[in-house]
mmCIF file of C-alpha atoms in Angstrom:
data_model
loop_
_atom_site.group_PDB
_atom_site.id
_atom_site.type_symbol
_atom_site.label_atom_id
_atom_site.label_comp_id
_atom_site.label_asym_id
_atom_site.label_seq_id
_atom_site.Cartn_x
_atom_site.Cartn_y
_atom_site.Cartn_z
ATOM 1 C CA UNK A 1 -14.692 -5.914 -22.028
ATOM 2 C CA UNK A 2 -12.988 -2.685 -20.874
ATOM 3 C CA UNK A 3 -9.951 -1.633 -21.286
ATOM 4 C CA UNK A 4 -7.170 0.451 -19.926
ATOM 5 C CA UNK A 5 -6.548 3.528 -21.832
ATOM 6 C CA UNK A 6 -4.176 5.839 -20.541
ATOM 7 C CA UNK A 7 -5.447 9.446 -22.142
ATOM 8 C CA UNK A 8 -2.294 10.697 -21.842
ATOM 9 C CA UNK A 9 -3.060 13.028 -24.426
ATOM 10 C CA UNK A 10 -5.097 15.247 -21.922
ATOM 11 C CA UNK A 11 -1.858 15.173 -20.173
ATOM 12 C CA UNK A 12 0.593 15.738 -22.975
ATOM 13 C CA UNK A 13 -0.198 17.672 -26.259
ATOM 14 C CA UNK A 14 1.848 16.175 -28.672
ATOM 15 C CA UNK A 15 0.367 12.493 -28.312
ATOM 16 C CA UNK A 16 -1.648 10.824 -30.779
ATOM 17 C CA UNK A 17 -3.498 7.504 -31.903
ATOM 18 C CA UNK A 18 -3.926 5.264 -34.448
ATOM 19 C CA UNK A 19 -6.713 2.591 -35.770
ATOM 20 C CA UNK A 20 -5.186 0.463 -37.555
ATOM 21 C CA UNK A 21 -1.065 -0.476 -39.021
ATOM 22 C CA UNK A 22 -1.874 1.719 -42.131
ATOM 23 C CA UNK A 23 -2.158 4.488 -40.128
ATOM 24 C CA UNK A 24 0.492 3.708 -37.578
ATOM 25 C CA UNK A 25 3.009 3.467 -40.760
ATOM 26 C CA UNK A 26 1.974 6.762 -41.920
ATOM 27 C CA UNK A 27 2.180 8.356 -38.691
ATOM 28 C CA UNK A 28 5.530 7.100 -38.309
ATOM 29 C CA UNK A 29 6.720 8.033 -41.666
ATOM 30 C CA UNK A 30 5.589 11.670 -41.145
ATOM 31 C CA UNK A 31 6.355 12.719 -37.411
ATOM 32 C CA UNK A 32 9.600 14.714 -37.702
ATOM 33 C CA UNK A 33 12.670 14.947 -35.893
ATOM 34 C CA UNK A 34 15.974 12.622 -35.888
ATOM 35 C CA UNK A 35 15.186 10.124 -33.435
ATOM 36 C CA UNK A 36 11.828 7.592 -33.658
ATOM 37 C CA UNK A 37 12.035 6.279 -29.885
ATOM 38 C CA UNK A 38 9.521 3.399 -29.775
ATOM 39 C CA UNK A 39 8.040 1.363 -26.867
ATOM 40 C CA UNK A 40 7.124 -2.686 -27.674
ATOM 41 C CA UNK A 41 4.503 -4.533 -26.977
ATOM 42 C CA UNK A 42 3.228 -5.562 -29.061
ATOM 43 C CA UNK A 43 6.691 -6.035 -31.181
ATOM 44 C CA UNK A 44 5.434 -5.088 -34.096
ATOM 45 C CA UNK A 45 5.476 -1.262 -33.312
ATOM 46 C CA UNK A 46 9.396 -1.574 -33.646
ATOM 47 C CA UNK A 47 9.053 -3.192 -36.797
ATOM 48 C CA UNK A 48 6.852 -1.127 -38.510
ATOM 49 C CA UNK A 49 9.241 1.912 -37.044
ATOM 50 C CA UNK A 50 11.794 0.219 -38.750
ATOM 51 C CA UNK A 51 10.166 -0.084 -42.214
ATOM 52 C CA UNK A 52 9.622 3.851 -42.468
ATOM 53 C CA UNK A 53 12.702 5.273 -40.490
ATOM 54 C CA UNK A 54 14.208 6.547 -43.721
ATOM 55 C CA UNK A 55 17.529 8.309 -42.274
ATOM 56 C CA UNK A 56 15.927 8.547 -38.716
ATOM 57 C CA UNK A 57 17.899 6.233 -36.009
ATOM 58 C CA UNK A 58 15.241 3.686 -34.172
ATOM 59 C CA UNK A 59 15.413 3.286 -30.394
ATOM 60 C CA UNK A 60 13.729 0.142 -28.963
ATOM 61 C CA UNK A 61 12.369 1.156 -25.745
ATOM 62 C CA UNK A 62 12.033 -2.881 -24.536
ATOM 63 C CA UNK A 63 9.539 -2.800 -21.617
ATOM 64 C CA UNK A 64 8.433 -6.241 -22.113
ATOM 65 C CA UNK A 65 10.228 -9.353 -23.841
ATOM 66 C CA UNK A 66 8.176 -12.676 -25.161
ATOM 67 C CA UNK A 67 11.650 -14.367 -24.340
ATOM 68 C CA UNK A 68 11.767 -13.246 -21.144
ATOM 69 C CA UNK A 69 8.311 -14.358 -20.278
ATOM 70 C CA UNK A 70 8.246 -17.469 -22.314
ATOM 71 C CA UNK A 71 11.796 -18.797 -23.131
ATOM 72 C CA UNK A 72 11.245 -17.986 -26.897
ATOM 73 C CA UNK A 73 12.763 -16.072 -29.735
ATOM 74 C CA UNK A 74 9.498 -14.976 -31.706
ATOM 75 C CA UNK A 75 10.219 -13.606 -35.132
ATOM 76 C CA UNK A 76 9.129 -10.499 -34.526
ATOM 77 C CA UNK A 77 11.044 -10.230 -31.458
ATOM 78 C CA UNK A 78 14.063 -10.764 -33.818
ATOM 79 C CA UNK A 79 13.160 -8.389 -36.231
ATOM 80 C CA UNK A 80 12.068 -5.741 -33.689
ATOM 81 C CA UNK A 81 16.073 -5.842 -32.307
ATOM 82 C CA UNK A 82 17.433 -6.014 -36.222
ATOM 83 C CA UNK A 83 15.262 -2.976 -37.065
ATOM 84 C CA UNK A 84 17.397 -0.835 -34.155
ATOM 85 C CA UNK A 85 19.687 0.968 -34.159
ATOM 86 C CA UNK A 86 19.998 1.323 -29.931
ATOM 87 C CA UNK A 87 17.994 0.186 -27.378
ATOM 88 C CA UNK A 88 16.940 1.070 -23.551
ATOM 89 C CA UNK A 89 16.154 -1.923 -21.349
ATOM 90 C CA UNK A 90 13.835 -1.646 -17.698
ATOM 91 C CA UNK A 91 16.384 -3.193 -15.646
ATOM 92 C CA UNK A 92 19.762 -4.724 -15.439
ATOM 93 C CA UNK A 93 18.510 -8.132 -15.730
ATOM 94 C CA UNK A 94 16.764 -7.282 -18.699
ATOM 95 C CA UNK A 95 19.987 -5.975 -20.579
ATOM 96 C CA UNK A 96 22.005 -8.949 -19.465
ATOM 97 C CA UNK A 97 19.566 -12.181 -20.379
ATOM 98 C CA UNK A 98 18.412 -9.793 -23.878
ATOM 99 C CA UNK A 99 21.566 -8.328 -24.697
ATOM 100 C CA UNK A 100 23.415 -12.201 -24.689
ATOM 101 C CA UNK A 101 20.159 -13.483 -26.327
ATOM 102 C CA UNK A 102 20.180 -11.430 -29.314
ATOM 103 C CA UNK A 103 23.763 -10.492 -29.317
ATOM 104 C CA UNK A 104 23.974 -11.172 -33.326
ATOM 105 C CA UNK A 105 21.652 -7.911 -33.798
ATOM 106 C CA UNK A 106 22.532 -5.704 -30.964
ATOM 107 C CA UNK A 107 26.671 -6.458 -31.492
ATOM 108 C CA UNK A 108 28.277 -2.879 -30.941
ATOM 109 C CA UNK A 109 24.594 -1.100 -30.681
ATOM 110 C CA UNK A 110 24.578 1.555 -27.918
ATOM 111 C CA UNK A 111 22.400 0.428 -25.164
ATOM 112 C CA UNK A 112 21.396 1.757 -21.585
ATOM 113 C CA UNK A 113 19.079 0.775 -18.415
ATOM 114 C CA UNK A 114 16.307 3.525 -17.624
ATOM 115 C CA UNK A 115 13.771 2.535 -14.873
ATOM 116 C CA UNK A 116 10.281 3.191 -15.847
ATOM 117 C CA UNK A 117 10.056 5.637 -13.371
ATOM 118 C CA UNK A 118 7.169 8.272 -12.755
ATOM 119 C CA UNK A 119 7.835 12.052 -14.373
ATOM 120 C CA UNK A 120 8.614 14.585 -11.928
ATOM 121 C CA UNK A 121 5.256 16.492 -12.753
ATOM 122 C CA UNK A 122 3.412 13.627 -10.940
ATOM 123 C CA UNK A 123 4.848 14.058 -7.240
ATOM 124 C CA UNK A 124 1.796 16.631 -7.268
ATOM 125 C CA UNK A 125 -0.955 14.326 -7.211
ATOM 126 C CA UNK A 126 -3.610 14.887 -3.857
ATOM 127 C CA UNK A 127 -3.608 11.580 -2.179
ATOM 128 C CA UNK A 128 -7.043 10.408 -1.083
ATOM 129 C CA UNK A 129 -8.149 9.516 1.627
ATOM 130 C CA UNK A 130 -6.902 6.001 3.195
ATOM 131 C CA UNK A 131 -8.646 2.759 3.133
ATOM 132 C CA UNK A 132 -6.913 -0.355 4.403
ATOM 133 C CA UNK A 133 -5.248 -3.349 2.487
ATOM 134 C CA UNK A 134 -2.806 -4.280 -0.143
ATOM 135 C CA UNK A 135 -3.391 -2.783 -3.917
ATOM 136 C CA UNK A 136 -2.043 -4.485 -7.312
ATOM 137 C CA UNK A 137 -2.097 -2.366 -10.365
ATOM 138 C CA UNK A 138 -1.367 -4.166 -13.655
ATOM 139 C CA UNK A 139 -1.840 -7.341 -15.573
ATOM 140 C CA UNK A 140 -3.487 -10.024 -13.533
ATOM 141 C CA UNK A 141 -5.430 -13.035 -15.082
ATOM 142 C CA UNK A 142 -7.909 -15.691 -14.218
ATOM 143 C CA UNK A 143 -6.579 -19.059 -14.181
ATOM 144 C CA UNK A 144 -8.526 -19.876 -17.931
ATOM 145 C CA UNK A 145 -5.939 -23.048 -19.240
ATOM 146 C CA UNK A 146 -3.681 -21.112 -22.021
ATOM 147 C CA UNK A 147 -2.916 -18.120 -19.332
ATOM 148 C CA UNK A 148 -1.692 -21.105 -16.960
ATOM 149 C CA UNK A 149 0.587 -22.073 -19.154
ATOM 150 C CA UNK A 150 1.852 -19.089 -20.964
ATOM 151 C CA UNK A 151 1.669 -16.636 -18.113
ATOM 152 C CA UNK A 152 0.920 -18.459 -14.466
ATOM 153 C CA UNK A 153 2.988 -15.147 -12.710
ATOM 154 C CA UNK A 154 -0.123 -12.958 -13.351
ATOM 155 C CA UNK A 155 -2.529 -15.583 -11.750
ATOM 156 C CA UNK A 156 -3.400 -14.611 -8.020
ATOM 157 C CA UNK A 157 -5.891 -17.254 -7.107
ATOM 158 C CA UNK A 158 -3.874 -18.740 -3.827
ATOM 159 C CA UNK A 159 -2.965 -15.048 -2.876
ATOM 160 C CA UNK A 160 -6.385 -13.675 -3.098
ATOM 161 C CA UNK A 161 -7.568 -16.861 -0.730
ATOM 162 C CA UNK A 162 -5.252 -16.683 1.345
ATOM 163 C CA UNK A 163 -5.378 -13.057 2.090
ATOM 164 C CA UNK A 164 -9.183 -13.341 2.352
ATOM 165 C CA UNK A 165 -8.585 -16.055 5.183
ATOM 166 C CA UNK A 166 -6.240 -13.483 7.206
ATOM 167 C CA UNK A 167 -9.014 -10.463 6.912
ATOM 168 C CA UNK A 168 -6.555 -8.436 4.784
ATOM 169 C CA UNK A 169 -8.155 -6.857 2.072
ATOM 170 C CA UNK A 170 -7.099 -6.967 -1.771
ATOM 171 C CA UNK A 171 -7.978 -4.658 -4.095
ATOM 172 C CA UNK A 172 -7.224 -5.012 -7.733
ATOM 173 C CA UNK A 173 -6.914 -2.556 -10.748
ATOM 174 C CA UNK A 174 -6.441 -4.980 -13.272
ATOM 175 C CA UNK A 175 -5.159 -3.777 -17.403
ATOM 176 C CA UNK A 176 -8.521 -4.753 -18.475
ATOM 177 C CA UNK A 177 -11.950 -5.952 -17.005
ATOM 178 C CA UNK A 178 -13.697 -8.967 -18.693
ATOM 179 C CA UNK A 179 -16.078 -11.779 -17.399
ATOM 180 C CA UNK A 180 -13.738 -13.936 -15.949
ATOM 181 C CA UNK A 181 -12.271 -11.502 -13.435
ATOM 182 C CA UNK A 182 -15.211 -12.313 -11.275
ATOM 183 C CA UNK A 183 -12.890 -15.375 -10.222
ATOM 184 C CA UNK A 184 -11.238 -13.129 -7.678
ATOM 185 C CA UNK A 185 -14.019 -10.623 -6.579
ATOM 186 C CA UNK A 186 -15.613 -14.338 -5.730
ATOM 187 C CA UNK A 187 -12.454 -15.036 -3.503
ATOM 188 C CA UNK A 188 -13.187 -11.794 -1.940
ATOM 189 C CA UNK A 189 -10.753 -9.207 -3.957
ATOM 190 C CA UNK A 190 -11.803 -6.142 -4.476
ATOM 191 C CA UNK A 191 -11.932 -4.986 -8.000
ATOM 192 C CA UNK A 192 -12.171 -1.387 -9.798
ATOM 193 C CA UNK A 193 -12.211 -0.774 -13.773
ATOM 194 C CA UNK A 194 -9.253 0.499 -15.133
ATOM 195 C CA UNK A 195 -8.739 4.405 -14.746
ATOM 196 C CA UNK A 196 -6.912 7.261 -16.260
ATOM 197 C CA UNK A 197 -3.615 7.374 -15.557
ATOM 198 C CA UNK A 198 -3.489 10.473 -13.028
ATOM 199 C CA UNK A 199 -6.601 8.804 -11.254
ATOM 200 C CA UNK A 200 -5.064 5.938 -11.292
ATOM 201 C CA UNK A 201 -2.033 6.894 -9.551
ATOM 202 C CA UNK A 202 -4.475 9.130 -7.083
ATOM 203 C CA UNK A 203 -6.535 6.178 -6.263
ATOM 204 C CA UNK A 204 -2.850 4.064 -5.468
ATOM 205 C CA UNK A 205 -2.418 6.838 -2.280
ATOM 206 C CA UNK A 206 -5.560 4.962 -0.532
ATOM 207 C CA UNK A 207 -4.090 1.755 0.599
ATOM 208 C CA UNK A 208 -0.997 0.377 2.838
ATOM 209 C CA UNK A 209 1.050 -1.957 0.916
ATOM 210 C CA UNK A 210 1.422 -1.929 -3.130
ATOM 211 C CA UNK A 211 2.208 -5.287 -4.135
ATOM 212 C CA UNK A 212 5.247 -6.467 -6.583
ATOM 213 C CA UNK A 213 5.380 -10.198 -7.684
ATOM 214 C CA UNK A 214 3.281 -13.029 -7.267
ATOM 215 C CA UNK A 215 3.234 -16.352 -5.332
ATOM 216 C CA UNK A 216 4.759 -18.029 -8.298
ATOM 217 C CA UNK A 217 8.414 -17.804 -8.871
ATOM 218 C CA UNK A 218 9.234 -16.727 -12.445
ATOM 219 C CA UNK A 219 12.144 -15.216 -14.430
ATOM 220 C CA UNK A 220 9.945 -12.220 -15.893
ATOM 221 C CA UNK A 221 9.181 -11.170 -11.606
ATOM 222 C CA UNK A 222 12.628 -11.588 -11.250
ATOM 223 C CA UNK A 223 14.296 -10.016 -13.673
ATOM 224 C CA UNK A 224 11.777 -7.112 -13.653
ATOM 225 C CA UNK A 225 11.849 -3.325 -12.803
ATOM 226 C CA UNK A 226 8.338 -2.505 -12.962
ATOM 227 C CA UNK A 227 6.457 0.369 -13.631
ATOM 228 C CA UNK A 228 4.117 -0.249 -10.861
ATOM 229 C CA UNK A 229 6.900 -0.290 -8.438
ATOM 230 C CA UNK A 230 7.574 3.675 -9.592
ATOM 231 C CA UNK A 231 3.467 4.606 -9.165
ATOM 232 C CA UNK A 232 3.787 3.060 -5.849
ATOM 233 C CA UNK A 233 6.538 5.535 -5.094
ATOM 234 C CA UNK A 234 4.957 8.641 -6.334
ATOM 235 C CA UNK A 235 1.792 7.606 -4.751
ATOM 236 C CA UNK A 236 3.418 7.408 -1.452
ATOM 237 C CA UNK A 237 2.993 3.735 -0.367
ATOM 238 C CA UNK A 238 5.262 1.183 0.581
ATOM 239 C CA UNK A 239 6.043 -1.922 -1.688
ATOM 240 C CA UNK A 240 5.206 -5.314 -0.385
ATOM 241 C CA UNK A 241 7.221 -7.600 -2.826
ATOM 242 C CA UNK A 242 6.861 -11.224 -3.183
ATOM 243 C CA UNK A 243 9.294 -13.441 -5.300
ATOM 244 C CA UNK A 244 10.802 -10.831 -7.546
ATOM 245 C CA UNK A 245 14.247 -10.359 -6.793
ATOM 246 C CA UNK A 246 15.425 -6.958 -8.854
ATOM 247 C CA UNK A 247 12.809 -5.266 -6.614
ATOM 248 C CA UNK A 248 13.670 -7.435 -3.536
ATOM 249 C CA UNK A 249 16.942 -5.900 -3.802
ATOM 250 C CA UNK A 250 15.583 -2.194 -4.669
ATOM 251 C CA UNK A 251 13.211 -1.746 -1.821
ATOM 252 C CA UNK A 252 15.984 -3.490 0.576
ATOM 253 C CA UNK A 253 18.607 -0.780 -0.115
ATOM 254 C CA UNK A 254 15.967 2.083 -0.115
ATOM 255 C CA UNK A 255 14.429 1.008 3.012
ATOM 256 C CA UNK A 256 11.193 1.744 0.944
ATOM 257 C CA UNK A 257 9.547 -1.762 0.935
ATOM 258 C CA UNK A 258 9.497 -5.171 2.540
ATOM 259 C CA UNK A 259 10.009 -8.642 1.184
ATOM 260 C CA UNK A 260 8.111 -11.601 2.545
ATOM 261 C CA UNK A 261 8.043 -15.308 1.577
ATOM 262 C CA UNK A 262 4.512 -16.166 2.479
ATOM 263 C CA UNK A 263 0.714 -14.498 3.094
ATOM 264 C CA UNK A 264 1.662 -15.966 7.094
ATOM 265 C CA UNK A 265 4.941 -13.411 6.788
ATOM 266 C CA UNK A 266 2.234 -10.648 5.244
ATOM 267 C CA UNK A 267 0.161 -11.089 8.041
ATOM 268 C CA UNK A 268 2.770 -10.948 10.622
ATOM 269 C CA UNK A 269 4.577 -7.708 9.362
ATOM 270 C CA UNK A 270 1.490 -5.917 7.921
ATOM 271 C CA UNK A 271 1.580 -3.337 10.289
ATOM 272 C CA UNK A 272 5.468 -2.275 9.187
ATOM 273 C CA UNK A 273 3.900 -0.244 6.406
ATOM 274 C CA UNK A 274 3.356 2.874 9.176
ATOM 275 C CA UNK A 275 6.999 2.928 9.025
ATOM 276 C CA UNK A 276 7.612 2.426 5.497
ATOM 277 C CA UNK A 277 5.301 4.881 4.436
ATOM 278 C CA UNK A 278 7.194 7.921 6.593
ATOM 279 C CA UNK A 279 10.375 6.876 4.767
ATOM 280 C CA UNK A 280 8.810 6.530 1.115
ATOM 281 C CA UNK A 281 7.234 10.343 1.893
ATOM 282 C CA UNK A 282 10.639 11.588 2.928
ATOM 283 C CA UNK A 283 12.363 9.420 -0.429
ATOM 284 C CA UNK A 284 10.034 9.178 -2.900
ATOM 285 C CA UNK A 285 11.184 12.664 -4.761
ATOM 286 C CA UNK A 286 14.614 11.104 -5.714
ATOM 287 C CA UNK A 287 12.696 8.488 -7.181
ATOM 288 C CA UNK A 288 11.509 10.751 -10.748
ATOM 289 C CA UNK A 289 12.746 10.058 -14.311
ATOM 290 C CA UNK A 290 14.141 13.497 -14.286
ATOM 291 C CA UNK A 291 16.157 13.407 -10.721
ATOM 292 C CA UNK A 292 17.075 9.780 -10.487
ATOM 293 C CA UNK A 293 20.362 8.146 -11.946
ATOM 294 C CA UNK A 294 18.599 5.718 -13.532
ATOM 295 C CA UNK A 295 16.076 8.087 -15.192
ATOM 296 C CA UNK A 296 16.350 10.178 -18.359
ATOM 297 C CA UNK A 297 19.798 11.153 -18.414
ATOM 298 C CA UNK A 298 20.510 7.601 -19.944
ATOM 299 C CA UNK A 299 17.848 7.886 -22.647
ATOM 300 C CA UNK A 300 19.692 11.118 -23.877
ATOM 301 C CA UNK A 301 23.394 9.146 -23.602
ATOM 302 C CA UNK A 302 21.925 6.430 -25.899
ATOM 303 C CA UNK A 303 20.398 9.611 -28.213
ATOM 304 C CA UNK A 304 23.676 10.771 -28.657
ATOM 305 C CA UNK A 305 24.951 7.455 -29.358
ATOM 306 C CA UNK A 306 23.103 6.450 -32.253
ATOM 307 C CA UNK A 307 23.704 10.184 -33.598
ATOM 308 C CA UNK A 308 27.057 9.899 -33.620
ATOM 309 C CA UNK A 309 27.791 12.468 -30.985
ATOM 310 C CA UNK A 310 30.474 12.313 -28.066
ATOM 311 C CA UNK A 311 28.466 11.364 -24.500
#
């Protein structure tokens, strides 16, 4: 099996690793500073944060949540919002369902949205040269029974077939390569093992469309801000997006994207993405965690926050 590993640390210095939790936990107890700003999923990187905080204030950085996805309070979802002290959510939707869901730990928390959007550094990737068809980066699952039922928004089977049919190509760079992602190269996908991150966002400038949802409806799509959606953007391509209404309503306003309700709609407006793409080249610098609204100037309010400082 392979897996996606995102070697930021030839990008920035100060990252490091861990084997196993007894390292993480010492790690976390050691690293310096006021502030231990910590990214789920899995949940129990929170909790463990939590355990060895001392008089450092915990930040839950929530880019994924098991209720969201599955209608379920886990207990480590529970104790991962306990264990904070603030929190930064991907999207409004997010914030609302999570914030009412676990109201009894996040009470009079501070709390802010920040889109997981692209650093400013990255707008100087070289695009590559262009090859035609629609490109999904991410998570993305063959239909095996317990993904069905857990997670059917990350199966593609009708999409792949149906784009096959219509002579559009699909390529794929899924999280991680095992045996049964064959399913969709035998649909006729196109499928490349998982890259580091800077190639990975080079190899995104190739293709027309970068897709956002999935033929199945589902609350996670929906309620969503993906990070794909920001690679997209700093890669330069449009955003095809497909039954996930926070970036249905994103790509509307920025005139950066289209939304269809069917691979027949696909096929009929494929050829939009010559116009789309002139608008995300002029647009695509606003859309930085350093420039944007939505971008790092929240993570610092919600800093000050749990310092005690005004904002």
């Amino acid at each position: 099996m392979t897996w996606k590993i995102p070697f930021l640390h030839n990008i920035y210095p100060s990252i490091t690793t861990y084997v196993d939790d007894k390292e993480l936990l010492l790690k976390l107890k050691n690293v310096g500073g006021d502030i231990l700003h910590v990214h789920n999923d899995p949940d129990s990187l929170i909790v463990h944060a939590g355990e060895v905080k001392g008089n450092r204030k915990l930040v839950f950085d929530v880019h994924d949540s098991n209720f969201v996805r599955h209608n379920h309070k886990t207990r480590q979802e529970k104790m991962a919002f306990a264990a904070a002290d603030g929190y930064i959510f991907p999207s409004e939707g997010y914030k609302d369902i999570l914030v009412e869901t676990f109201s009894k730990y996040v009470k009079d928390k501070p709390y802010a949205v920040v889109w997981p959007l692209c650093n400013e550094d990255m707008l100087a990737i070289n695009p590559l040269p262009r090859v035609r068809g629609i490109v999904y980066q991410g998570n993305i699952h063959a239909p095996v029974a317990d993904v069905q039922l857990r997670l059917p928004y990350r199966i593609y089977t009708e999409f792949t077939a149906e784009l096959t049919q219509k002579g559009i190509p699909f390529h794929i760079y899924p999280g991680s390569m095992y045996p049964e992602m064959k399913h969709y190269h035998n649909l006729g996908a196109l499928l490349y093992e998982p890259a580091e991150y800077l190639q990975l966002l080079r190899q995104l400038t190739r293709y027309d469309w970068g897709l956002c949802g999935a033929q199945v409806k589902h609350r996670q799509w929906n309620l969503a801000w993906p990070n794909k959606l920001a690679e997209y953007l700093i890669a330069g391509i449009p955003v095809l997006v497909y039954n996930a209404e926070t970036c249905a309503k994103f790509v509307t306003e920025e005139e950066v994207g289209i939304v269809v309700n069917s691979v027949d709609e696909i096929a009929e407006r494929y050829e939009e993405h010559r116009e789309r793409r002139e608008i995300v080249k002029r647009r695509k610098y606003r859309y930085v965690m350093e420039r944007h609204p939505m971008g790092i100037e929240n993570t610092i309010k919600v800093y000050k926050q749990v310092l005690g400082e005004s904002v």
